C-alpha cells in the first residue's frame, strides 16, 4: 500500500492539477483520470514517474473500475464545472456530474477503497442564506442542473458511507481562484476573466454595479486543506463549506488587480446578469474546527501569483 496511488478524477484541471503538484511534492504517487475536456496535459508533471494519466470519461463505469483499482484514496473533481453548460444541456452534463460520482462510489465499494474527497459547491444553497454567511445546515435550493447533480452526488456518497463504509469528505467550494483557471468562456470565474483581460490590456465588463460580493479563496489554501482531508485518521460526517467568511466586492477585487498590474484597462459597467446572486459568503466554522486552516493568501498576493508577478 506504501506506493498505492491517490486517484484524482479531473486532475488535469484547475484545482486538480494544483492538488496533484502538492501530493507529488509530499511523495505520494498520483493517478489522474481526466477526459481533457477542459483540463490540459500541460497542467501536469507528465515526466514525473510517480504520476500516471489515464485519459477517459468518468461516465465510463468500466474505465472508472480500472482507475480506482489499487488506489489508496480518491479525490473526485471531474465535472463540467460550468453552471451555464448544465443549463444548456442537462442530459449531457448529468453524465459527468452525477453518473461519474456514482461510478466512482461503486468502484470504491468493489475495490475496498474508503476515503473520497468530493468537490461540491455553494450552488447547492441557491439563493438561500443570501446576505448572511451561509452555514452548512441552511436549507438547500439547487436552482440549476449543476447544483442538482452536486447535491444528489453528496447524498449518494452518504448512502455509500452508511451502507458500505465509504469515508466521504464533502467540500462545498465557494469561489476558488488562482493560476490555471480557464478564462475562455464568458461564464468562467470572474477573476480568471478580469486578470487575463487586465494582463492583455483589454476592456473589462462588470455586470451590475460591482458591489456584489463573493467569498474568494486562493487555490493554494484550498489544496492544503484537501491534503489534510486525505490524511485525517477519522472523517466526521457532514459537508464542509470552503471559504474565508470574507465578502469581497468586484470593485474591491478590481482595486487589488490594479495594484498588481499597475493600471487597469477600461472598466465598463453593464446590466447585472439575471439570477445573479448579490452576496455569497461561507460560514466556515466547521472548516476551521476540522482542519488546520493556513494563514489565508490575500487577494493581492493571490492575484500576483496568478499573473506570475509573485
Ligand atoms: P476544471 O474544469 O478546471 O476541472 C474539471 C476537470 O474535470 C477538467 O480537467 C476536465 O477535463 C475534467 N472532466 C470534466 N468532465 C469529465 C469527465 N466526464 N470525465 C473525466 N474528466 C472530466 O474546473 P475546476 O474549477 O478545477 O473544478 C473542479 C471541481 O470543483 C469541479 O467538480 C467543480 O464543479 C468544483 N467546483 C469548483 C469551483 C470553483 O470555484 N472553481 C466552485 C465550486 C465547485
Ligand atoms: C461561482 C461558480 C459556480 C458556483 C457559485 C457558487 C465559477 C465560474 N462559478 O458562481 O460554479 O455555483 O460560485 O458559489 O466559478 N462577472 C462580471 N463580469 C464577468 C464575469 C462575471 O461582472 O466578466 C460577475 C458575475 O455577474 C457575478 C460575479 O462576477 O456577479 C461572480 O461571477 P462568477 O465568477 O461567474 O461566479 P459565481 O456567479 O459566484
Coordinates of C-alpha atoms and ligand atoms in Angstrom, one line a residue:
X1 CA 0.0 0.0 0.0
X2 CA 3.0 2.3 0.6
X3 CA 3.2 3.3 -3.1
X4 CA -0.5 2.9 -3.8
X5 CA -1.6 6.0 -5.8
X6 CA -4.2 8.6 -4.9
X7 CA -6.7 8.8 -7.8
X8 CA -7.7 12.4 -8.8
X9 CA -10.5 12.5 -11.3
X10 CA -10.4 15.8 -13.1
X11 CA -6.8 16.0 -12.1
X12 CA -5.7 17.8 -15.2
X13 CA -8.0 20.8 -14.4
X14 CA -7.6 23.9 -12.4
X15 CA -8.0 22.7 -8.8
X16 CA -7.0 19.1 -9.6
X17 CA -3.6 19.9 -11.1
X18 CA -2.6 22.1 -8.0
X19 CA -3.6 19.2 -5.7
X20 CA -1.6 16.9 -8.0
X21 CA 1.5 19.0 -7.6
X22 CA 1.1 19.2 -3.8
X23 CA 0.7 15.4 -3.4
X24 CA 3.7 14.7 -5.7
X25 CA 5.7 17.1 -3.6
X26 CA 4.7 15.2 -0.5
X27 CA 5.9 11.9 -2.0
X28 CA 2.6 10.4 -2.9
X29 CA 2.0 8.6 -6.2
X30 CA -0.9 10.1 -8.2
X31 CA -3.1 8.7 -10.8
X32 CA -5.2 11.1 -12.8
X33 CA -8.4 10.2 -14.7
X34 CA -9.4 13.1 -17.0
X35 CA -11.1 13.4 -20.4
X36 CA -9.2 16.6 -21.0
X37 CA -12.4 18.4 -21.9
X38 CA -11.3 21.5 -20.0
X39 CA -8.2 20.1 -18.3
X40 CA -4.8 20.2 -20.1
X41 CA -1.9 17.8 -20.1
X42 CA 0.4 20.9 -19.7
X43 CA -1.0 21.4 -16.2
X44 CA 0.5 18.0 -15.2
X45 CA 4.1 17.0 -14.4
X46 CA 3.9 14.2 -17.1
X47 CA 7.6 13.4 -16.8
X48 CA 7.3 12.6 -13.1
X49 CA 7.4 8.8 -12.7
X50 CA 5.0 9.0 -9.8
X51 CA 2.3 10.4 -12.0
X52 CA 0.1 8.4 -14.2
X53 CA -2.5 9.9 -16.6
X54 CA -5.5 7.9 -17.8
X55 CA -7.4 9.8 -20.5
X56 CA -11.1 9.0 -20.3
X57 CA -14.6 9.7 -19.1
X58 CA -15.8 9.2 -15.5
X59 CA -19.2 8.2 -17.1
X60 CA -17.5 5.1 -18.4
X61 CA -18.1 2.6 -15.5
X62 CA -15.5 0.1 -16.6
X63 CA -12.8 2.6 -17.0
X64 CA -13.6 4.0 -13.5
X65 CA -13.3 0.5 -12.1
X66 CA -9.8 0.2 -13.6
X67 CA -8.8 3.6 -12.4
X68 CA -9.9 3.0 -8.8
X69 CA -8.4 -0.5 -8.5
X70 CA -5.3 -0.4 -6.3
X71 CA -5.7 3.2 -5.1
X72 CA -5.4 4.3 -1.5
X73 CA -7.9 7.1 -1.8
X74 CA -9.9 9.0 -4.4
X75 CA -10.4 12.8 -5.0
X76 CA -13.4 13.2 -7.2
X77 CA -13.2 16.5 -9.0
X78 CA -14.2 15.6 -12.6
X79 CA -17.2 17.5 -13.6
X80 CA -18.4 20.0 -16.1
X81 CA -17.7 23.0 -13.9
X82 CA -19.7 25.4 -16.0
X83 CA -23.1 26.1 -14.4
X84 CA -24.3 27.6 -17.7
X85 CA -23.3 24.4 -19.7
X86 CA -25.6 22.4 -17.3
X87 CA -28.5 24.8 -18.0
X88 CA -28.0 24.4 -21.8
X89 CA -27.5 20.6 -21.8
X90 CA -28.6 19.0 -18.6
X91 CA -28.6 15.4 -20.1
X92 CA -25.0 15.7 -21.2
X93 CA -23.6 17.3 -18.1
X94 CA -25.5 14.8 -15.9
X95 CA -23.3 12.1 -17.3
X96 CA -20.2 13.7 -15.9
X97 CA -21.6 15.5 -12.9
X98 CA -23.8 12.7 -11.5
X99 CA -23.2 9.3 -13.2
X100 CA -19.5 10.0 -12.8
X101 CA -19.9 10.2 -9.0
X102 CA -22.0 7.0 -8.8
X103 CA -19.4 5.2 -10.9
X104 CA -16.6 6.3 -8.5
X105 CA -18.6 5.3 -5.4
X106 CA -19.5 1.9 -6.9
X107 CA -15.9 1.2 -8.0
X108 CA -14.7 2.2 -4.5
X109 CA -17.1 -0.3 -2.9
X110 CA -15.9 -3.1 -5.3
X111 CA -12.2 -2.4 -4.7
X112 CA -12.5 -1.7 -0.9
X113 CA -11.2 1.9 -1.2
X114 CA -12.8 4.1 1.5
X115 CA -11.6 7.7 1.6
X116 CA -13.0 10.0 -1.1
X117 CA -12.9 13.8 -1.3
X118 CA -15.8 15.3 -3.3
X119 CA -16.0 18.8 -4.8
X120 CA -19.5 20.0 -4.2
X121 CA -20.4 23.7 -4.5
X122 CA -22.1 26.6 -2.7
X123 CA -24.5 26.3 -5.6
X124 CA -26.5 23.7 -3.6
X125 CA -27.8 26.6 -1.4
X126 CA -29.2 28.5 -4.4
X127 CA -30.3 31.9 -3.1
X128 CA -30.9 30.7 0.4
X129 CA -28.8 32.5 3.1
X130 CA -28.0 35.3 0.7
X131 CA -26.7 38.3 2.6
X132 CA -25.5 36.4 5.6
X133 CA -22.8 33.9 5.9
X134 CA -24.2 30.5 4.8
X135 CA -23.9 27.6 7.3
X136 CA -24.0 24.0 6.1
X137 CA -27.4 23.4 7.6
X138 CA -29.0 26.1 5.5
X139 CA -31.8 24.6 3.5
X140 CA -30.8 23.6 0.0
X141 CA -32.2 25.1 -3.1
X142 CA -30.4 23.8 -6.1
X143 CA -31.5 26.0 -9.0
X144 CA -29.6 24.5 -11.9
X145 CA -28.9 21.0 -13.2
X146 CA -25.3 21.6 -12.0
X147 CA -26.4 22.2 -8.4
X148 CA -29.0 19.3 -8.5
X149 CA -26.2 16.9 -9.6
X150 CA -23.9 18.1 -6.9
X151 CA -26.5 17.7 -4.2
X152 CA -27.5 14.3 -5.5
X153 CA -23.9 13.2 -5.6
X154 CA -23.5 14.3 -2.0
X155 CA -26.5 12.2 -1.0
X156 CA -25.3 9.1 -2.9
X157 CA -21.9 9.4 -1.2
X158 CA -23.7 9.5 2.1
X159 CA -25.6 6.3 1.2
X160 CA -22.3 4.6 0.3
X161 CA -21.0 5.8 3.7
X162 CA -23.9 4.3 5.7
X163 CA -24.2 1.1 3.6
X164 CA -20.7 0.3 2.6
X165 CA -18.3 2.2 4.9
X166 CA -17.0 4.8 2.5
X167 CA -15.4 7.8 4.1
X168 CA -16.6 10.8 2.1
X169 CA -15.2 14.3 2.8
X170 CA -17.7 16.6 1.0
X171 CA -16.4 20.1 0.4
X172 CA -18.8 22.8 -0.8
X173 CA -16.4 25.2 -2.5
X174 CA -17.3 28.9 -2.8
X175 CA -15.3 30.9 -5.3
X176 CA -11.8 29.5 -5.8
X177 CA -9.3 31.4 -7.9
X178 CA -5.7 31.1 -9.0
X179 CA -3.4 30.1 -11.8
X180 CA -4.7 27.7 -14.5
X181 CA -8.3 28.6 -14.0
X182 CA -9.6 28.6 -17.6
X183 CA -10.8 32.1 -18.6
X184 CA -12.0 31.2 -22.0
X185 CA -15.8 31.2 -21.5
X186 CA -17.9 34.3 -20.6
X187 CA -19.1 32.1 -17.7
X188 CA -15.6 31.3 -16.4
X189 CA -14.7 32.5 -12.9
X190 CA -14.7 36.3 -12.8
X191 CA -11.1 36.6 -11.5
X192 CA -9.7 34.4 -14.3
X193 CA -11.5 36.7 -16.9
X194 CA -10.6 40.0 -15.3
X195 CA -7.0 39.1 -14.7
X196 CA -6.5 37.8 -18.2
X197 CA -8.1 40.9 -19.7
X198 CA -6.1 43.2 -17.5
X199 CA -2.8 41.4 -18.5
X200 CA -3.7 41.9 -22.2
X201 CA -5.0 45.5 -21.7
X202 CA -8.5 44.5 -22.9
X203 CA -11.6 46.2 -21.5
X204 CA -13.3 44.6 -18.5
X205 CA -17.1 44.3 -18.2
X206 CA -18.6 44.3 -14.7
X207 CA -22.2 43.0 -14.7
X208 CA -24.1 45.3 -12.3
X209 CA -22.6 47.9 -10.0
X210 CA -19.6 45.9 -8.9
X211 CA -20.9 46.0 -5.3
X212 CA -21.9 42.3 -5.4
X213 CA -19.7 40.2 -3.1
X214 CA -18.1 36.8 -3.2
X215 CA -16.0 34.7 -0.8
X216 CA -12.8 34.3 -2.9
X217 CA -10.3 31.7 -1.8
X218 CA -6.9 31.1 -3.3
X219 CA -6.4 27.6 -4.7
X220 CA -3.2 27.0 -2.8
X221 CA -5.0 27.4 0.5
X222 CA -7.7 25.0 -0.6
X223 CA -5.1 22.4 -1.6
X224 CA -3.6 22.5 1.9
X225 CA -7.0 21.6 3.4
X226 CA -7.5 18.8 0.8
X227 CA -4.2 17.2 1.6
X228 CA -5.2 17.2 5.3
X229 CA -8.5 15.6 4.4
X230 CA -6.7 12.8 2.7
X231 CA -4.5 12.3 5.8
X232 CA -7.2 12.5 8.5
X233 CA -7.3 9.5 10.8
X234 CA -11.1 9.7 11.0
X235 CA -13.7 11.5 8.9
X236 CA -16.6 13.4 10.6
X237 CA -20.0 13.2 8.9
X238 CA -21.4 16.3 7.2
X239 CA -20.4 18.5 4.3
X240 CA -17.9 21.3 4.9
X241 CA -18.1 24.8 3.4
X242 CA -14.8 26.0 2.0
X243 CA -14.4 29.8 2.0
X244 CA -12.9 32.5 4.2
X245 CA -16.2 34.0 5.5
X246 CA -15.0 37.2 3.9
X247 CA -17.0 39.3 1.5
X248 CA -15.0 40.9 -1.3
X249 CA -16.9 43.1 -3.8
X250 CA -15.9 43.1 -7.5
X251 CA -14.9 46.7 -7.1
X252 CA -12.5 45.8 -4.3
X253 CA -11.1 42.9 -6.3
X254 CA -10.5 45.3 -9.2
X255 CA -8.6 47.7 -6.9
X256 CA -6.4 44.8 -5.9
X257 CA -5.9 43.9 -9.5
X258 CA -4.9 47.4 -10.3
X259 CA -2.3 47.3 -7.5
X260 CA -0.8 44.1 -9.1
X261 CA -0.8 45.2 -12.8
X262 CA -0.1 48.9 -12.3
X263 CA -3.0 50.3 -14.2
X264 CA -6.3 48.8 -15.3
X265 CA -7.8 48.8 -18.8
X266 CA -11.2 50.5 -19.3
X267 CA -13.8 49.1 -16.9
X268 CA -17.4 49.1 -18.2
X269 CA -20.5 48.5 -16.0
X270 CA -23.3 46.6 -17.8
X271 CA -26.7 45.3 -16.7
X272 CA -26.5 42.7 -13.9
X273 CA -26.9 39.1 -15.1
X274 CA -30.4 37.8 -14.4
X275 CA -30.5 35.4 -11.5
X276 CA -27.1 36.6 -10.3
X277 CA -26.6 36.2 -6.5
X278 CA -25.9 39.5 -4.8
X279 CA -23.9 38.3 -1.9
X280 CA -22.3 34.9 -1.2
X281 CA -20.2 34.2 1.9
X282 CA -19.3 31.0 3.7
X283 CA -19.9 30.3 7.3
X284 CA -16.6 28.4 7.8
X285 CA -16.7 27.4 11.4
X286 CA -16.8 23.7 10.5
X287 CA -13.9 24.1 8.2
X288 CA -11.8 25.9 10.9
X289 CA -12.8 23.3 13.5
X290 CA -11.9 20.3 11.4
X291 CA -8.8 21.5 9.6
X292 CA -5.7 23.4 10.4
X293 CA -6.5 26.2 8.1
X294 CA -3.5 28.1 6.8
X295 CA -3.0 31.9 7.0
X296 CA -5.1 32.9 4.0
X297 CA -3.4 34.2 0.9
X298 CA -4.6 37.8 0.4
X299 CA -6.3 38.9 -2.7
X300 CA -3.3 40.9 -3.9
X301 CA -0.9 38.1 -3.2
X302 CA -3.2 35.6 -5.0
X303 CA -3.6 37.8 -8.0
X304 CA 0.2 38.4 -8.2
X305 CA 0.7 34.6 -8.2
X306 CA -2.0 34.2 -10.8
X307 CA -0.3 36.8 -13.0
X308 CA 3.2 35.4 -12.5
X309 CA 4.3 38.5 -10.6
X310 CA 5.0 36.9 -7.2
Ligands
LIG1 P1 -11.9 22.4 -14.3 O1 -12.8 22.5 -15.4 O2 -10.6 23.1 -14.4 O3 -11.7 20.9 -13.8 C1 -12.6 19.9 -14.1 C2 -11.7 18.7 -14.7 O4 -12.6 17.6 -14.9 C3 -11.1 19.1 -16.0 O5 -9.8 18.7 -16.1 C4 -11.9 18.3 -17.1 O6 -11.2 18.0 -18.2 C5 -12.3 17.1 -16.2 N1 -13.6 16.5 -16.7 C6 -14.8 17.1 -17.0 N2 -15.7 16.1 -17.3 C7 -15.1 14.9 -17.2 C8 -15.5 13.6 -17.5 N3 -16.7 13.3 -17.9 N4 -14.6 12.6 -17.3 C9 -13.3 12.9 -16.9 N5 -12.8 14.1 -16.7 C10 -13.7 15.1 -16.8 O7 -12.7 23.1 -13.0 P2 -12.3 23.3 -11.5 O8 -12.6 24.7 -11.2 O9 -10.9 22.8 -11.3 O10 -13.3 22.4 -10.8 C11 -13.0 21.2 -10.1 C12 -14.2 20.7 -9.3 O11 -14.6 21.7 -8.3 C13 -15.5 20.5 -10.2 O12 -16.2 19.4 -9.7 C14 -16.3 21.8 -9.9 O13 -17.7 21.6 -10.1 C15 -15.9 22.0 -8.5 N6 -16.1 23.4 -8.0 C16 -15.3 24.4 -8.5 C17 -15.5 25.7 -8.0 C18 -14.5 26.9 -8.4 O14 -14.7 28.0 -7.9 N7 -13.6 26.6 -9.3 C19 -16.6 26.0 -7.2 C20 -17.4 25.0 -6.8 C21 -17.2 23.7 -7.2
LIG2 C1 -19.5 30.6 -8.8 C2 -19.1 29.4 -9.6 C3 -20.3 28.5 -9.6 C4 -20.8 28.2 -8.2 C5 -21.1 29.5 -7.5 C6 -21.4 29.2 -6.0 C7 -17.5 29.8 -11.3 C8 -17.2 30.1 -12.7 N1 -18.8 29.7 -10.9 O1 -20.5 31.4 -9.5 O2 -19.8 27.2 -10.1 O3 -22.1 27.6 -8.3 O4 -19.9 30.3 -7.5 O5 -20.7 29.9 -5.1 O6 -16.6 29.6 -10.5 N2 -19.0 38.8 -13.5 C9 -18.7 40.0 -14.1 N3 -18.0 40.1 -15.3 C10 -17.6 38.9 -15.9 C11 -17.9 37.7 -15.3 C12 -18.6 37.7 -14.1 O7 -19.1 41.1 -13.6 O8 -17.0 39.0 -17.0 C13 -19.7 38.8 -12.2 C14 -20.9 37.9 -12.2 O9 -22.1 38.5 -12.7 C15 -21.0 37.7 -10.7 C16 -19.6 37.7 -10.2 O10 -18.8 38.3 -11.2 O11 -21.7 38.7 -10.1 C17 -19.0 36.3 -9.9 O12 -19.3 35.5 -11.1 P1 -18.6 34.1 -11.3 O13 -17.1 34.1 -11.2 O14 -19.2 33.5 -12.5 O15 -19.1 33.3 -10.0 P2 -20.5 33.0 -9.4 O16 -21.6 33.5 -10.1 O17 -20.3 33.4 -7.9

